[in-house]
mmCIF file with all atom_site columns, C-alpha atoms in Angstrom:
data_model
loop_
_atom_site.group_PDB
_atom_site.id
_atom_site.type_symbol
_atom_site.label_atom_id
_atom_site.label_alt_id
_atom_site.label_comp_id
_atom_site.label_asym_id
_atom_site.label_entity_id
_atom_site.label_seq_id
_atom_site.pdbx_PDB_ins_code
_atom_site.Cartn_x
_atom_site.Cartn_y
_atom_site.Cartn_z
_atom_site.occupancy
_atom_site.B_iso_or_equiv
_atom_site.pdbx_formal_charge
_atom_site.auth_seq_id
_atom_site.auth_comp_id
_atom_site.auth_asym_id
_atom_site.auth_atom_id
_atom_site.pdbx_PDB_model_num
ATOM 1   C CA . GLY A 1 1   ? -18.773 -10.118 -18.451 1.00 67.00 ? 1   GLY A CA 1
ATOM 2   C CA . SER A 1 2   ? -17.868 -12.949 -16.076 1.00 78.00 ? 2   SER A CA 1
ATOM 3   C CA . ILE A 1 3   ? -15.024 -12.150 -13.671 1.00 81.00 ? 3   ILE A CA 1
ATOM 4   C CA . PRO A 1 4   ? -12.006 -14.476 -13.995 1.00 76.00 ? 4   PRO A CA 1
ATOM 5   C CA . GLY A 1 5   ? -9.824  -15.628 -11.118 1.00 75.00 ? 5   GLY A CA 1
ATOM 6   C CA . GLY A 1 6   ? -10.512 -15.560 -7.403  1.00 78.00 ? 6   GLY A CA 1
ATOM 7   C CA . ARG A 1 7   ? -12.250 -13.041 -5.194  1.00 84.00 ? 7   ARG A CA 1
ATOM 8   C CA . THR A 1 8   ? -11.297 -9.391  -5.660  1.00 90.00 ? 8   THR A CA 1
ATOM 9   C CA . PHE A 1 9   ? -11.227 -7.124  -2.608  1.00 94.00 ? 9   PHE A CA 1
ATOM 10  C CA . GLY A 1 10  ? -14.441 -5.109  -2.617  1.00 94.00 ? 10  GLY A CA 1
ATOM 11  C CA . TYR A 1 11  ? -16.600 -7.902  -4.059  1.00 93.00 ? 11  TYR A CA 1
ATOM 12  C CA . ASN A 1 12  ? -18.241 -11.145 -3.005  1.00 91.00 ? 12  ASN A CA 1
ATOM 13  C CA . VAL A 1 13  ? -18.485 -14.273 -5.109  1.00 88.00 ? 13  VAL A CA 1
ATOM 14  C CA . VAL A 1 14  ? -22.088 -15.036 -6.094  1.00 87.00 ? 14  VAL A CA 1
ATOM 15  C CA . HIS A 1 15  ? -23.027 -18.720 -5.958  1.00 87.00 ? 15  HIS A CA 1
ATOM 16  C CA . LYS A 1 16  ? -25.737 -19.530 -8.483  1.00 86.00 ? 16  LYS A CA 1
ATOM 17  C CA . LEU A 1 17  ? -26.794 -22.579 -10.511 1.00 85.00 ? 17  LEU A CA 1
ATOM 18  C CA . ASP A 1 18  ? -28.007 -22.753 -14.100 1.00 83.00 ? 18  ASP A CA 1
ATOM 19  C CA . SER A 1 19  ? -31.002 -24.729 -15.360 1.00 85.00 ? 19  SER A CA 1
ATOM 20  C CA . ARG A 1 20  ? -28.940 -27.964 -15.388 1.00 88.00 ? 20  ARG A CA 1
ATOM 21  C CA . GLY A 1 21  ? -27.816 -27.499 -11.802 1.00 86.00 ? 21  GLY A CA 1
ATOM 22  C CA . GLU A 1 22  ? -24.279 -26.529 -12.802 1.00 87.00 ? 22  GLU A CA 1
ATOM 23  C CA . PRO A 1 23  ? -22.563 -23.600 -11.038 1.00 85.00 ? 23  PRO A CA 1
ATOM 24  C CA . ILE A 1 24  ? -22.459 -20.326 -12.950 1.00 85.00 ? 24  ILE A CA 1
ATOM 25  C CA . ARG A 1 25  ? -18.890 -19.106 -12.587 1.00 85.00 ? 25  ARG A CA 1
ATOM 26  C CA . GLY A 1 26  ? -17.588 -15.544 -12.571 1.00 84.00 ? 26  GLY A CA 1
ATOM 27  C CA . LEU A 1 27  ? -20.525 -13.819 -10.866 1.00 88.00 ? 27  LEU A CA 1
ATOM 28  C CA . ARG A 1 28  ? -19.738 -11.042 -8.391  1.00 91.00 ? 28  ARG A CA 1
ATOM 29  C CA . LYS A 1 29  ? -21.531 -8.447  -6.284  1.00 92.00 ? 29  LYS A CA 1
ATOM 30  C CA . ILE A 1 30  ? -20.208 -5.407  -4.448  1.00 94.00 ? 30  ILE A CA 1
ATOM 31  C CA . ASN A 1 31  ? -19.252 -5.854  -0.789  1.00 95.00 ? 31  ASN A CA 1
ATOM 32  C CA . ALA A 1 32  ? -20.417 -2.570  0.768   1.00 95.00 ? 32  ALA A CA 1
ATOM 33  C CA . SER A 1 33  ? -17.955 -2.464  3.698   1.00 95.00 ? 33  SER A CA 1
ATOM 34  C CA . GLU A 1 34  ? -14.918 -3.367  1.566   1.00 95.00 ? 34  GLU A CA 1
ATOM 35  C CA . ALA A 1 35  ? -16.026 -0.973  -1.178  1.00 96.00 ? 35  ALA A CA 1
ATOM 36  C CA . ALA A 1 36  ? -15.978 1.849   1.371   1.00 96.00 ? 36  ALA A CA 1
ATOM 37  C CA . ILE A 1 37  ? -12.373 0.948   2.235   1.00 96.00 ? 37  ILE A CA 1
ATOM 38  C CA . VAL A 1 38  ? -11.455 0.940   -1.467  1.00 96.00 ? 38  VAL A CA 1
ATOM 39  C CA . ARG A 1 39  ? -12.930 4.417   -1.919  1.00 96.00 ? 39  ARG A CA 1
ATOM 40  C CA . ASP A 1 40  ? -11.088 5.629   1.172   1.00 96.00 ? 40  ASP A CA 1
ATOM 41  C CA . ILE A 1 41  ? -7.761  4.295   -0.151  1.00 96.00 ? 41  ILE A CA 1
ATOM 42  C CA . PHE A 1 42  ? -8.251  5.961   -3.533  1.00 96.00 ? 42  PHE A CA 1
ATOM 43  C CA . GLU A 1 43  ? -9.299  9.241   -1.930  1.00 95.00 ? 43  GLU A CA 1
ATOM 44  C CA . THR A 1 44  ? -6.368  9.406   0.516   1.00 95.00 ? 44  THR A CA 1
ATOM 45  C CA . TYR A 1 45  ? -3.878  8.489   -2.219  1.00 94.00 ? 45  TYR A CA 1
ATOM 46  C CA . SER A 1 46  ? -5.364  11.145  -4.482  1.00 93.00 ? 46  SER A CA 1
ATOM 47  C CA . LYS A 1 47  ? -4.849  13.719  -1.712  1.00 92.00 ? 47  LYS A CA 1
ATOM 48  C CA . GLY A 1 48  ? -1.122  12.964  -1.693  1.00 90.00 ? 48  GLY A CA 1
ATOM 49  C CA . ARG A 1 49  ? -0.771  10.513  1.188   1.00 91.00 ? 49  ARG A CA 1
ATOM 50  C CA . THR A 1 50  ? 2.064   8.020   0.755   1.00 91.00 ? 50  THR A CA 1
ATOM 51  C CA . LEU A 1 51  ? 1.559   4.294   0.294   1.00 92.00 ? 51  LEU A CA 1
ATOM 52  C CA . LEU A 1 52  ? 3.368   3.596   3.560   1.00 92.00 ? 52  LEU A CA 1
ATOM 53  C CA . LYS A 1 53  ? 1.097   5.920   5.552   1.00 93.00 ? 53  LYS A CA 1
ATOM 54  C CA . ILE A 1 54  ? -2.011  4.429   3.964   1.00 94.00 ? 54  ILE A CA 1
ATOM 55  C CA . CYS A 1 55  ? -0.874  0.902   4.879   1.00 94.00 ? 55  CYS A CA 1
ATOM 56  C CA . THR A 1 56  ? 0.054   2.002   8.406   1.00 94.00 ? 56  THR A CA 1
ATOM 57  C CA . ASP A 1 57  ? -3.392  3.533   8.907   1.00 94.00 ? 57  ASP A CA 1
ATOM 58  C CA . LEU A 1 58  ? -5.181  0.423   7.592   1.00 95.00 ? 58  LEU A CA 1
ATOM 59  C CA . ASN A 1 59  ? -3.127  -1.832  9.874   1.00 94.00 ? 59  ASN A CA 1
ATOM 60  C CA . ARG A 1 60  ? -3.750  0.477   12.833  1.00 93.00 ? 60  ARG A CA 1
ATOM 61  C CA . ARG A 1 61  ? -7.472  0.167   12.176  1.00 92.00 ? 61  ARG A CA 1
ATOM 62  C CA . LYS A 1 62  ? -7.020  -3.643  12.116  1.00 92.00 ? 62  LYS A CA 1
ATOM 63  C CA . ILE A 1 63  ? -8.481  -3.967  8.613   1.00 93.00 ? 63  ILE A CA 1
ATOM 64  C CA . PRO A 1 64  ? -7.342  -7.289  7.071   1.00 92.00 ? 64  PRO A CA 1
ATOM 65  C CA . ALA A 1 65  ? -5.497  -7.088  3.758   1.00 93.00 ? 65  ALA A CA 1
ATOM 66  C CA . PRO A 1 66  ? -7.069  -8.774  0.688   1.00 91.00 ? 66  PRO A CA 1
ATOM 67  C CA . LYS A 1 67  ? -5.154  -12.009 1.357   1.00 87.00 ? 67  LYS A CA 1
ATOM 68  C CA . GLY A 1 68  ? -5.298  -11.654 5.125   1.00 86.00 ? 68  GLY A CA 1
ATOM 69  C CA . GLY A 1 69  ? -2.535  -10.344 7.333   1.00 88.00 ? 69  GLY A CA 1
ATOM 70  C CA . LYS A 1 70  ? -1.179  -6.832  7.105   1.00 92.00 ? 70  LYS A CA 1
ATOM 71  C CA . TRP A 1 71  ? -1.236  -4.258  4.322   1.00 94.00 ? 71  TRP A CA 1
ATOM 72  C CA . VAL A 1 72  ? 2.038   -3.562  2.503   1.00 93.00 ? 72  VAL A CA 1
ATOM 73  C CA . GLN A 1 73  ? 2.844   -1.111  -0.263  1.00 92.00 ? 73  GLN A CA 1
ATOM 74  C CA . THR A 1 74  ? 2.921   -3.769  -3.001  1.00 91.00 ? 74  THR A CA 1
ATOM 75  C CA . THR A 1 75  ? -0.669  -4.686  -2.103  1.00 93.00 ? 75  THR A CA 1
ATOM 76  C CA . LEU A 1 76  ? -1.669  -1.231  -3.333  1.00 93.00 ? 76  LEU A CA 1
ATOM 77  C CA . VAL A 1 77  ? 0.530   -0.788  -6.420  1.00 90.00 ? 77  VAL A CA 1
ATOM 78  C CA . GLY A 1 78  ? 1.755   -4.288  -7.317  1.00 87.00 ? 78  GLY A CA 1
ATOM 79  C CA . GLN A 1 79  ? 3.923   -4.488  -10.424 1.00 81.00 ? 79  GLN A CA 1
ATOM 80  C CA . ALA A 1 80  ? 3.851   -1.615  -12.900 1.00 77.00 ? 80  ALA A CA 1
ATOM 81  C CA . ALA A 1 81  ? 4.353   -3.786  -16.010 1.00 73.00 ? 81  ALA A CA 1
ATOM 82  C CA . ARG A 1 82  ? 1.535   -6.164  -15.106 1.00 78.00 ? 82  ARG A CA 1
ATOM 83  C CA . ARG A 1 83  ? -0.760  -3.402  -13.807 1.00 81.00 ? 83  ARG A CA 1
ATOM 84  C CA . THR A 1 84  ? -1.397  -5.292  -10.592 1.00 86.00 ? 84  THR A CA 1
ATOM 85  C CA . GLY A 1 85  ? -2.267  -3.922  -7.169  1.00 90.00 ? 85  GLY A CA 1
ATOM 86  C CA . LEU A 1 86  ? -5.455  -2.579  -5.654  1.00 95.00 ? 86  LEU A CA 1
ATOM 87  C CA . LEU A 1 87  ? -4.963  0.949   -7.017  1.00 94.00 ? 87  LEU A CA 1
ATOM 88  C CA . ARG A 1 88  ? -4.661  -0.422  -10.581 1.00 92.00 ? 88  ARG A CA 1
ATOM 89  C CA . GLN A 1 89  ? -7.687  -2.767  -10.480 1.00 93.00 ? 89  GLN A CA 1
ATOM 90  C CA . THR A 1 90  ? -9.875  -1.671  -13.413 1.00 93.00 ? 90  THR A CA 1
ATOM 91  C CA . LEU A 1 91  ? -12.880 -3.507  -12.004 1.00 93.00 ? 91  LEU A CA 1
ATOM 92  C CA . TYR A 1 92  ? -13.302 -0.645  -9.525  1.00 95.00 ? 92  TYR A CA 1
ATOM 93  C CA . LYS A 1 93  ? -14.296 1.649   -12.392 1.00 94.00 ? 93  LYS A CA 1
ATOM 94  C CA . GLY A 1 94  ? -16.555 -1.010  -13.906 1.00 93.00 ? 94  GLY A CA 1
ATOM 95  C CA . VAL A 1 95  ? -14.207 -2.542  -16.495 1.00 92.00 ? 95  VAL A CA 1
ATOM 96  C CA . VAL A 1 96  ? -12.940 -6.138  -16.628 1.00 90.00 ? 96  VAL A CA 1
ATOM 97  C CA . THR A 1 97  ? -9.491  -6.566  -18.185 1.00 88.00 ? 97  THR A CA 1
ATOM 98  C CA . PHE A 1 98  ? -9.030  -9.898  -19.970 1.00 85.00 ? 98  PHE A CA 1
ATOM 99  C CA . ASN A 1 99  ? -6.158  -11.589 -21.785 1.00 85.00 ? 99  ASN A CA 1
ATOM 100 C CA . ARG A 1 100 ? -3.321  -9.911  -19.866 1.00 82.00 ? 100 ARG A CA 1
ATOM 101 C CA . MET A 1 101 ? -1.506  -13.143 -19.106 1.00 82.00 ? 101 MET A CA 1
ATOM 102 C CA . VAL A 1 102 ? -0.816  -16.420 -20.854 1.00 84.00 ? 102 VAL A CA 1
ATOM 103 C CA . TYR A 1 103 ? 0.171   -19.474 -18.813 1.00 82.00 ? 103 TYR A CA 1
ATOM 104 C CA . ARG A 1 104 ? 2.554   -22.159 -20.027 1.00 85.00 ? 104 ARG A CA 1
ATOM 105 C CA . LYS A 1 105 ? 4.520   -25.023 -18.531 1.00 85.00 ? 105 LYS A CA 1
ATOM 106 C CA . HIS A 1 106 ? 8.290   -24.862 -18.281 1.00 82.00 ? 106 HIS A CA 1
ATOM 107 C CA . PRO A 1 107 ? 9.677   -27.564 -20.634 1.00 83.00 ? 107 PRO A CA 1
ATOM 108 C CA . ASP A 1 108 ? 12.216  -28.777 -18.067 1.00 83.00 ? 108 ASP A CA 1
ATOM 109 C CA . THR A 1 109 ? 10.614  -28.291 -14.649 1.00 85.00 ? 109 THR A CA 1
ATOM 110 C CA . GLY A 1 110 ? 6.962   -28.551 -15.635 1.00 83.00 ? 110 GLY A CA 1
ATOM 111 C CA . ARG A 1 111 ? 6.186   -25.540 -13.462 1.00 87.00 ? 111 ARG A CA 1
ATOM 112 C CA . ARG A 1 112 ? 3.437   -23.147 -14.516 1.00 85.00 ? 112 ARG A CA 1
ATOM 113 C CA . LEU A 1 113 ? 4.802   -19.869 -15.888 1.00 83.00 ? 113 LEU A CA 1
ATOM 114 C CA . SER A 1 114 ? 2.861   -16.641 -16.318 1.00 80.00 ? 114 SER A CA 1
ATOM 115 C CA . ILE A 1 115 ? 3.821   -14.547 -19.334 1.00 83.00 ? 115 ILE A CA 1
ATOM 116 C CA . LEU A 1 116 ? 2.594   -10.996 -19.864 1.00 83.00 ? 116 LEU A CA 1
ATOM 117 C CA . ARG A 1 117 ? 0.875   -10.417 -23.208 1.00 86.00 ? 117 ARG A CA 1
ATOM 118 C CA . PRO A 1 118 ? 1.420   -7.158  -25.157 1.00 86.00 ? 118 PRO A CA 1
ATOM 119 C CA . GLU A 1 119 ? -0.968  -4.459  -23.980 1.00 83.00 ? 119 GLU A CA 1
ATOM 120 C CA . SER A 1 120 ? -2.411  -4.283  -27.489 1.00 86.00 ? 120 SER A CA 1
ATOM 121 C CA . ASP A 1 121 ? -3.824  -7.811  -26.912 1.00 88.00 ? 121 ASP A CA 1
ATOM 122 C CA . TRP A 1 122 ? -5.634  -6.902  -23.708 1.00 88.00 ? 122 TRP A CA 1
ATOM 123 C CA . ILE A 1 123 ? -9.427  -6.951  -23.842 1.00 89.00 ? 123 ILE A CA 1
ATOM 124 C CA . TYR A 1 124 ? -11.588 -4.489  -21.885 1.00 90.00 ? 124 TYR A CA 1
ATOM 125 C CA . VAL A 1 125 ? -15.230 -5.348  -21.144 1.00 90.00 ? 125 VAL A CA 1
ATOM 126 C CA . PRO A 1 126 ? -17.508 -2.831  -19.362 1.00 92.00 ? 126 PRO A CA 1
ATOM 127 C CA . VAL A 1 127 ? -19.450 -4.052  -16.309 1.00 92.00 ? 127 VAL A CA 1
ATOM 128 C CA . PRO A 1 128 ? -20.955 -0.785  -14.994 1.00 93.00 ? 128 PRO A CA 1
ATOM 129 C CA . GLU A 1 129 ? -23.047 -2.571  -12.356 1.00 93.00 ? 129 GLU A CA 1
ATOM 130 C CA . LEU A 1 130 ? -19.807 -3.488  -10.525 1.00 93.00 ? 130 LEU A CA 1
ATOM 131 C CA . ALA A 1 131 ? -18.272 0.007   -10.531 1.00 95.00 ? 131 ALA A CA 1
ATOM 132 C CA . ILE A 1 132 ? -17.230 1.229   -7.081  1.00 96.00 ? 132 ILE A CA 1
ATOM 133 C CA . MET A 1 133 ? -16.098 4.656   -8.298  1.00 94.00 ? 133 MET A CA 1
ATOM 134 C CA . SER A 1 134 ? -16.355 6.813   -11.385 1.00 94.00 ? 134 SER A CA 1
ATOM 135 C CA . GLU A 1 135 ? -14.016 6.363   -14.324 1.00 94.00 ? 135 GLU A CA 1
ATOM 136 C CA . ALA A 1 136 ? -12.711 9.921   -13.884 1.00 94.00 ? 136 ALA A CA 1
ATOM 137 C CA . GLU A 1 137 ? -11.735 9.250   -10.247 1.00 94.00 ? 137 GLU A CA 1
ATOM 138 C CA . PHE A 1 138 ? -9.989  6.012   -11.178 1.00 95.00 ? 138 PHE A CA 1
ATOM 139 C CA . ASP A 1 139 ? -8.088  7.511   -14.137 1.00 93.00 ? 139 ASP A CA 1
ATOM 140 C CA . SER A 1 140 ? -6.996  10.475  -12.024 1.00 93.00 ? 140 SER A CA 1
ATOM 141 C CA . VAL A 1 141 ? -5.316  8.115   -9.549  1.00 93.00 ? 141 VAL A CA 1
ATOM 142 C CA . GLN A 1 142 ? -3.570  6.276   -12.402 1.00 91.00 ? 142 GLN A CA 1
ATOM 143 C CA . LYS A 1 143 ? -2.011  9.557   -13.512 1.00 90.00 ? 143 LYS A CA 1
ATOM 144 C CA . LYS A 1 144 ? -0.815  10.252  -9.967  1.00 91.00 ? 144 LYS A CA 1
ATOM 145 C CA . ILE A 1 145 ? 0.748   6.770   -9.770  1.00 89.00 ? 145 ILE A CA 1
ATOM 146 C CA . GLU A 1 146 ? 2.704   7.431   -12.978 1.00 86.00 ? 146 GLU A CA 1
ATOM 147 C CA . GLU A 1 147 ? 3.750   10.900  -11.780 1.00 85.00 ? 147 GLU A CA 1
ATOM 148 C CA . ARG A 1 148 ? 5.035   9.595   -8.452  1.00 82.00 ? 148 ARG A CA 1
ATOM 149 C CA . SER A 1 149 ? 6.835   6.736   -10.173 1.00 76.00 ? 149 SER A CA 1
ATOM 150 C CA . SER A 1 150 ? 8.552   9.180   -12.540 1.00 62.00 ? 150 SER A CA 1
ATOM 151 C CA . LEU A 1 151 ? 9.592   11.429  -9.648  1.00 56.00 ? 151 LEU A CA 1
ATOM 152 C CA . ARG A 1 152 ? 11.091  8.450   -7.818  1.00 58.00 ? 152 ARG A CA 1
ATOM 153 C CA . LYS A 1 153 ? 13.072  7.408   -10.891 1.00 60.00 ? 153 LYS A CA 1
ATOM 154 C CA . ASN A 1 154 ? 14.350  10.953  -11.321 1.00 59.00 ? 154 ASN A CA 1
ATOM 155 C CA . ARG A 1 155 ? 15.421  11.091  -7.658  1.00 61.00 ? 155 ARG A CA 1
ATOM 156 C CA . MET A 1 156 ? 17.306  7.805   -8.050  1.00 63.00 ? 156 MET A CA 1
ATOM 157 C CA . LEU A 1 157 ? 19.111  9.084   -11.139 1.00 61.00 ? 157 LEU A CA 1
ATOM 158 C CA . LEU A 1 158 ? 19.942  12.372  -9.417  1.00 60.00 ? 158 LEU A CA 1
ATOM 159 C CA . ASN A 1 159 ? 21.267  10.524  -6.378  1.00 67.00 ? 159 ASN A CA 1
ATOM 160 C CA . LYS A 1 160 ? 23.771  8.661   -8.572  1.00 65.00 ? 160 LYS A CA 1
ATOM 161 C CA . VAL A 1 161 ? 25.415  11.851  -9.832  1.00 65.00 ? 161 VAL A CA 1
ATOM 162 C CA . MET A 1 162 ? 25.354  13.883  -6.607  1.00 66.00 ? 162 MET A CA 1
ATOM 163 C CA . LEU A 1 163 ? 28.515  14.440  -4.577  1.00 71.00 ? 163 LEU A CA 1
ATOM 164 C CA . ASP A 1 164 ? 28.730  13.109  -1.015  1.00 78.00 ? 164 ASP A CA 1
ATOM 165 C CA . GLU A 1 165 ? 28.636  16.671  0.352   1.00 79.00 ? 165 GLU A CA 1
ATOM 166 C CA . GLU A 1 166 ? 25.458  17.403  -1.595  1.00 73.00 ? 166 GLU A CA 1
ATOM 167 C CA . LYS A 1 167 ? 23.824  14.189  -0.340  1.00 73.00 ? 167 LYS A CA 1
ATOM 168 C CA . ALA A 1 168 ? 24.717  15.052  3.260   1.00 80.00 ? 168 ALA A CA 1
ATOM 169 C CA . ALA A 1 169 ? 23.292  18.567  2.884   1.00 80.00 ? 169 ALA A CA 1
ATOM 170 C CA . ARG A 1 170 ? 20.076  17.179  1.395   1.00 75.00 ? 170 ARG A CA 1
ATOM 171 C CA . ARG A 1 171 ? 19.687  14.649  4.223   1.00 79.00 ? 171 ARG A CA 1
ATOM 172 C CA . ALA A 1 172 ? 20.218  17.394  6.804   1.00 82.00 ? 172 ALA A CA 1
ATOM 173 C CA . ALA A 1 173 ? 17.592  19.577  5.118   1.00 81.00 ? 173 ALA A CA 1
ATOM 174 C CA . ARG A 1 174 ? 15.099  16.686  5.108   1.00 77.00 ? 174 ARG A CA 1
ATOM 175 C CA . GLU A 1 175 ? 15.688  16.041  8.790   1.00 79.00 ? 175 GLU A CA 1
ATOM 176 C CA . ARG A 1 176 ? 15.094  19.709  9.623   1.00 77.00 ? 176 ARG A CA 1
ATOM 177 C CA . ASP A 1 177 ? 11.885  19.747  7.597   1.00 74.00 ? 177 ASP A CA 1
ATOM 178 C CA . ALA A 1 178 ? 10.682  16.516  9.207   1.00 69.00 ? 178 ALA A CA 1
ATOM 179 C CA . ARG A 1 179 ? 11.326  17.828  12.707  1.00 67.00 ? 179 ARG A CA 1
ATOM 180 C CA . ALA A 1 180 ? 9.504   21.059  11.916  1.00 69.00 ? 180 ALA A CA 1
ATOM 181 C CA . ALA A 1 181 ? 6.538   19.137  10.491  1.00 63.00 ? 181 ALA A CA 1
ATOM 182 C CA . ARG A 1 182 ? 6.263   16.959  13.575  1.00 57.00 ? 182 ARG A CA 1
ATOM 183 C CA . GLY A 1 183 ? 6.493   19.953  15.879  1.00 54.00 ? 183 GLY A CA 1
ATOM 184 C CA . LYS A 1 184 ? 9.587   18.585  17.564  1.00 49.00 ? 184 LYS A CA 1
ATOM 185 C CA . GLN A 1 185 ? 12.461  20.600  18.902  1.00 48.00 ? 185 GLN A CA 1
ATOM 186 C CA . ILE A 1 186 ? 16.146  19.753  19.279  1.00 48.00 ? 186 ILE A CA 1
ATOM 187 C CA . VAL A 1 187 ? 17.911  20.798  22.492  1.00 48.00 ? 187 VAL A CA 1
ATOM 188 C CA . GLY A 1 188 ? 21.622  19.961  22.477  1.00 48.00 ? 188 GLY A CA 1
ATOM 189 C CA . ARG A 1 189 ? 22.062  16.403  21.222  1.00 47.00 ? 189 ARG A CA 1
ATOM 190 C CA . TYR A 1 190 ? 18.631  15.134  22.239  1.00 49.00 ? 190 TYR A CA 1
ATOM 191 C CA . LYS A 1 191 ? 15.132  15.385  20.830  1.00 57.00 ? 191 LYS A CA 1
ATOM 192 C CA . VAL A 1 192 ? 12.546  16.921  23.140  1.00 58.00 ? 192 VAL A CA 1
ATOM 193 C CA . TYR A 1 193 ? 8.961   15.650  23.094  1.00 58.00 ? 193 TYR A CA 1
ATOM 194 C CA . LEU A 1 194 ? 5.891   16.578  25.122  1.00 61.00 ? 194 LEU A CA 1
ATOM 195 C CA . THR A 1 195 ? 6.391   13.368  27.099  1.00 62.00 ? 195 THR A CA 1
ATOM 196 C CA . SER A 1 196 ? 10.181  13.718  27.515  1.00 62.00 ? 196 SER A CA 1
ATOM 197 C CA . ARG A 1 197 ? 11.348  12.895  31.080  1.00 61.00 ? 197 ARG A CA 1
ATOM 198 C CA . LYS A 1 198 ? 7.751   12.250  32.087  1.00 72.00 ? 198 LYS A CA 1
ATOM 199 C CA . LEU A 1 199 ? 7.425   8.540   31.287  1.00 82.00 ? 199 LEU A CA 1
ATOM 200 C CA . TRP A 1 200 ? 9.314   6.150   33.572  1.00 82.00 ? 200 TRP A CA 1
ATOM 201 C CA . CYS A 1 201 ? 9.635   2.381   33.717  1.00 86.00 ? 201 CYS A CA 1
ATOM 202 C CA . GLN A 1 202 ? 8.184   1.251   37.047  1.00 83.00 ? 202 GLN A CA 1
ATOM 203 C CA . ARG A 1 203 ? 10.237  -1.947  37.043  1.00 84.00 ? 203 ARG A CA 1
ATOM 204 C CA . HIS A 1 204 ? 13.690  -0.415  36.424  1.00 85.00 ? 204 HIS A CA 1
ATOM 205 C CA . ASN A 1 205 ? 13.066  3.221   37.477  1.00 84.00 ? 205 ASN A CA 1
ATOM 206 C CA . THR A 1 206 ? 14.506  4.512   34.194  1.00 82.00 ? 206 THR A CA 1
ATOM 207 C CA . ALA A 1 207 ? 13.176  6.980   31.650  1.00 81.00 ? 207 ALA A CA 1
ATOM 208 C CA . MET A 1 208 ? 11.140  5.662   28.738  1.00 81.00 ? 208 MET A CA 1
ATOM 209 C CA . HIS A 1 209 ? 12.607  6.723   25.396  1.00 78.00 ? 209 HIS A CA 1
ATOM 210 C CA . PRO A 1 210 ? 10.698  7.311   22.140  1.00 77.00 ? 210 PRO A CA 1
ATOM 211 C CA . VAL A 1 211 ? 11.423  4.655   19.519  1.00 74.00 ? 211 VAL A CA 1
ATOM 212 C CA . ARG A 1 212 ? 9.274   6.206   16.822  1.00 70.00 ? 212 ARG A CA 1
ATOM 213 C CA . ALA A 1 213 ? 5.965   8.040   16.596  1.00 66.00 ? 213 ALA A CA 1
ATOM 214 C CA . ARG A 1 214 ? 3.757   7.163   19.586  1.00 70.00 ? 214 ARG A CA 1
ATOM 215 C CA . LEU A 1 215 ? 5.960   4.214   20.551  1.00 78.00 ? 215 LEU A CA 1
ATOM 216 C CA . TYR A 1 216 ? 8.071   4.223   23.748  1.00 82.00 ? 216 TYR A CA 1
ATOM 217 C CA . SER A 1 217 ? 10.480  1.762   25.262  1.00 84.00 ? 217 SER A CA 1
ATOM 218 C CA . CYS A 1 218 ? 12.484  1.017   28.401  1.00 85.00 ? 218 CYS A CA 1
ATOM 219 C CA . ALA A 1 219 ? 16.243  1.030   27.815  1.00 81.00 ? 219 ALA A CA 1
ATOM 220 C CA . VAL A 1 220 ? 16.756  -2.278  29.645  1.00 85.00 ? 220 VAL A CA 1
ATOM 221 C CA . LYS A 1 221 ? 16.753  -5.284  27.321  1.00 81.00 ? 221 LYS A CA 1
ATOM 222 C CA . GLY A 1 222 ? 14.233  -7.947  28.169  1.00 82.00 ? 222 GLY A CA 1
ATOM 223 C CA . CYS A 1 223 ? 11.998  -5.523  30.021  1.00 88.00 ? 223 CYS A CA 1
ATOM 224 C CA . PRO A 1 224 ? 8.274   -6.079  29.366  1.00 83.00 ? 224 PRO A CA 1
ATOM 225 C CA . ASN A 1 225 ? 7.881   -2.301  29.086  1.00 82.00 ? 225 ASN A CA 1
ATOM 226 C CA . ARG A 1 226 ? 9.493   -2.159  25.643  1.00 80.00 ? 226 ARG A CA 1
ATOM 227 C CA . ASN A 1 227 ? 7.784   -0.933  22.452  1.00 78.00 ? 227 ASN A CA 1
ATOM 228 C CA . LEU A 1 228 ? 4.708   0.320   24.257  1.00 80.00 ? 228 LEU A CA 1
ATOM 229 C CA . PRO A 1 229 ? 2.237   2.395   22.187  1.00 77.00 ? 229 PRO A CA 1
ATOM 230 C CA . LEU A 1 230 ? 1.154   5.738   23.593  1.00 69.00 ? 230 LEU A CA 1
ATOM 231 C CA . LEU A 1 231 ? -2.646  5.704   23.378  1.00 61.00 ? 231 LEU A CA 1
#
């Protein structure tokens, strides 16, 4: 039941000594604040929110990623073959997965290599006291990950056989849907926003243009009023 490796997001390492004064390794306890973030990530993903939007929201809230820095999509899903990533961490449902990897040295370089074992060799040990969510909630998200991955593969295959005219029509349809979803309106060649022609750069007396959602910029290069967030 001991937890191998370093600290997992959502848990703290427990420092404890045995009767001989030696450290007992592999002990963990739930970190309440990080566990709440884990539940929030699983819930929002289950509701259909994309990985990119989840990462953007976490970064906007200034929540540090597990290894520090910013959240990226691979932090959440990792590698499919190795079942890595926060959304695939079985410890969150109270199960430790052992024996996934074997480590060997390269005969020529001496570098440490990680080799994935067959899934039939993996060992699952229940640790219900470390569960952050129910097994049903966790398994439901795993199914959604596989479904989204399959849809992406199908879209890539379809894109290879589509004609250029069909691709252009599909892109145009996506742009129309995106504009409608954002509540934006096209007048002539330009996009019209609620703040259009209302934000001006005081230094250069020019209109501020939207770069992307809630981000505006002066058209003059080098101006300090570039990439300003709209609060």
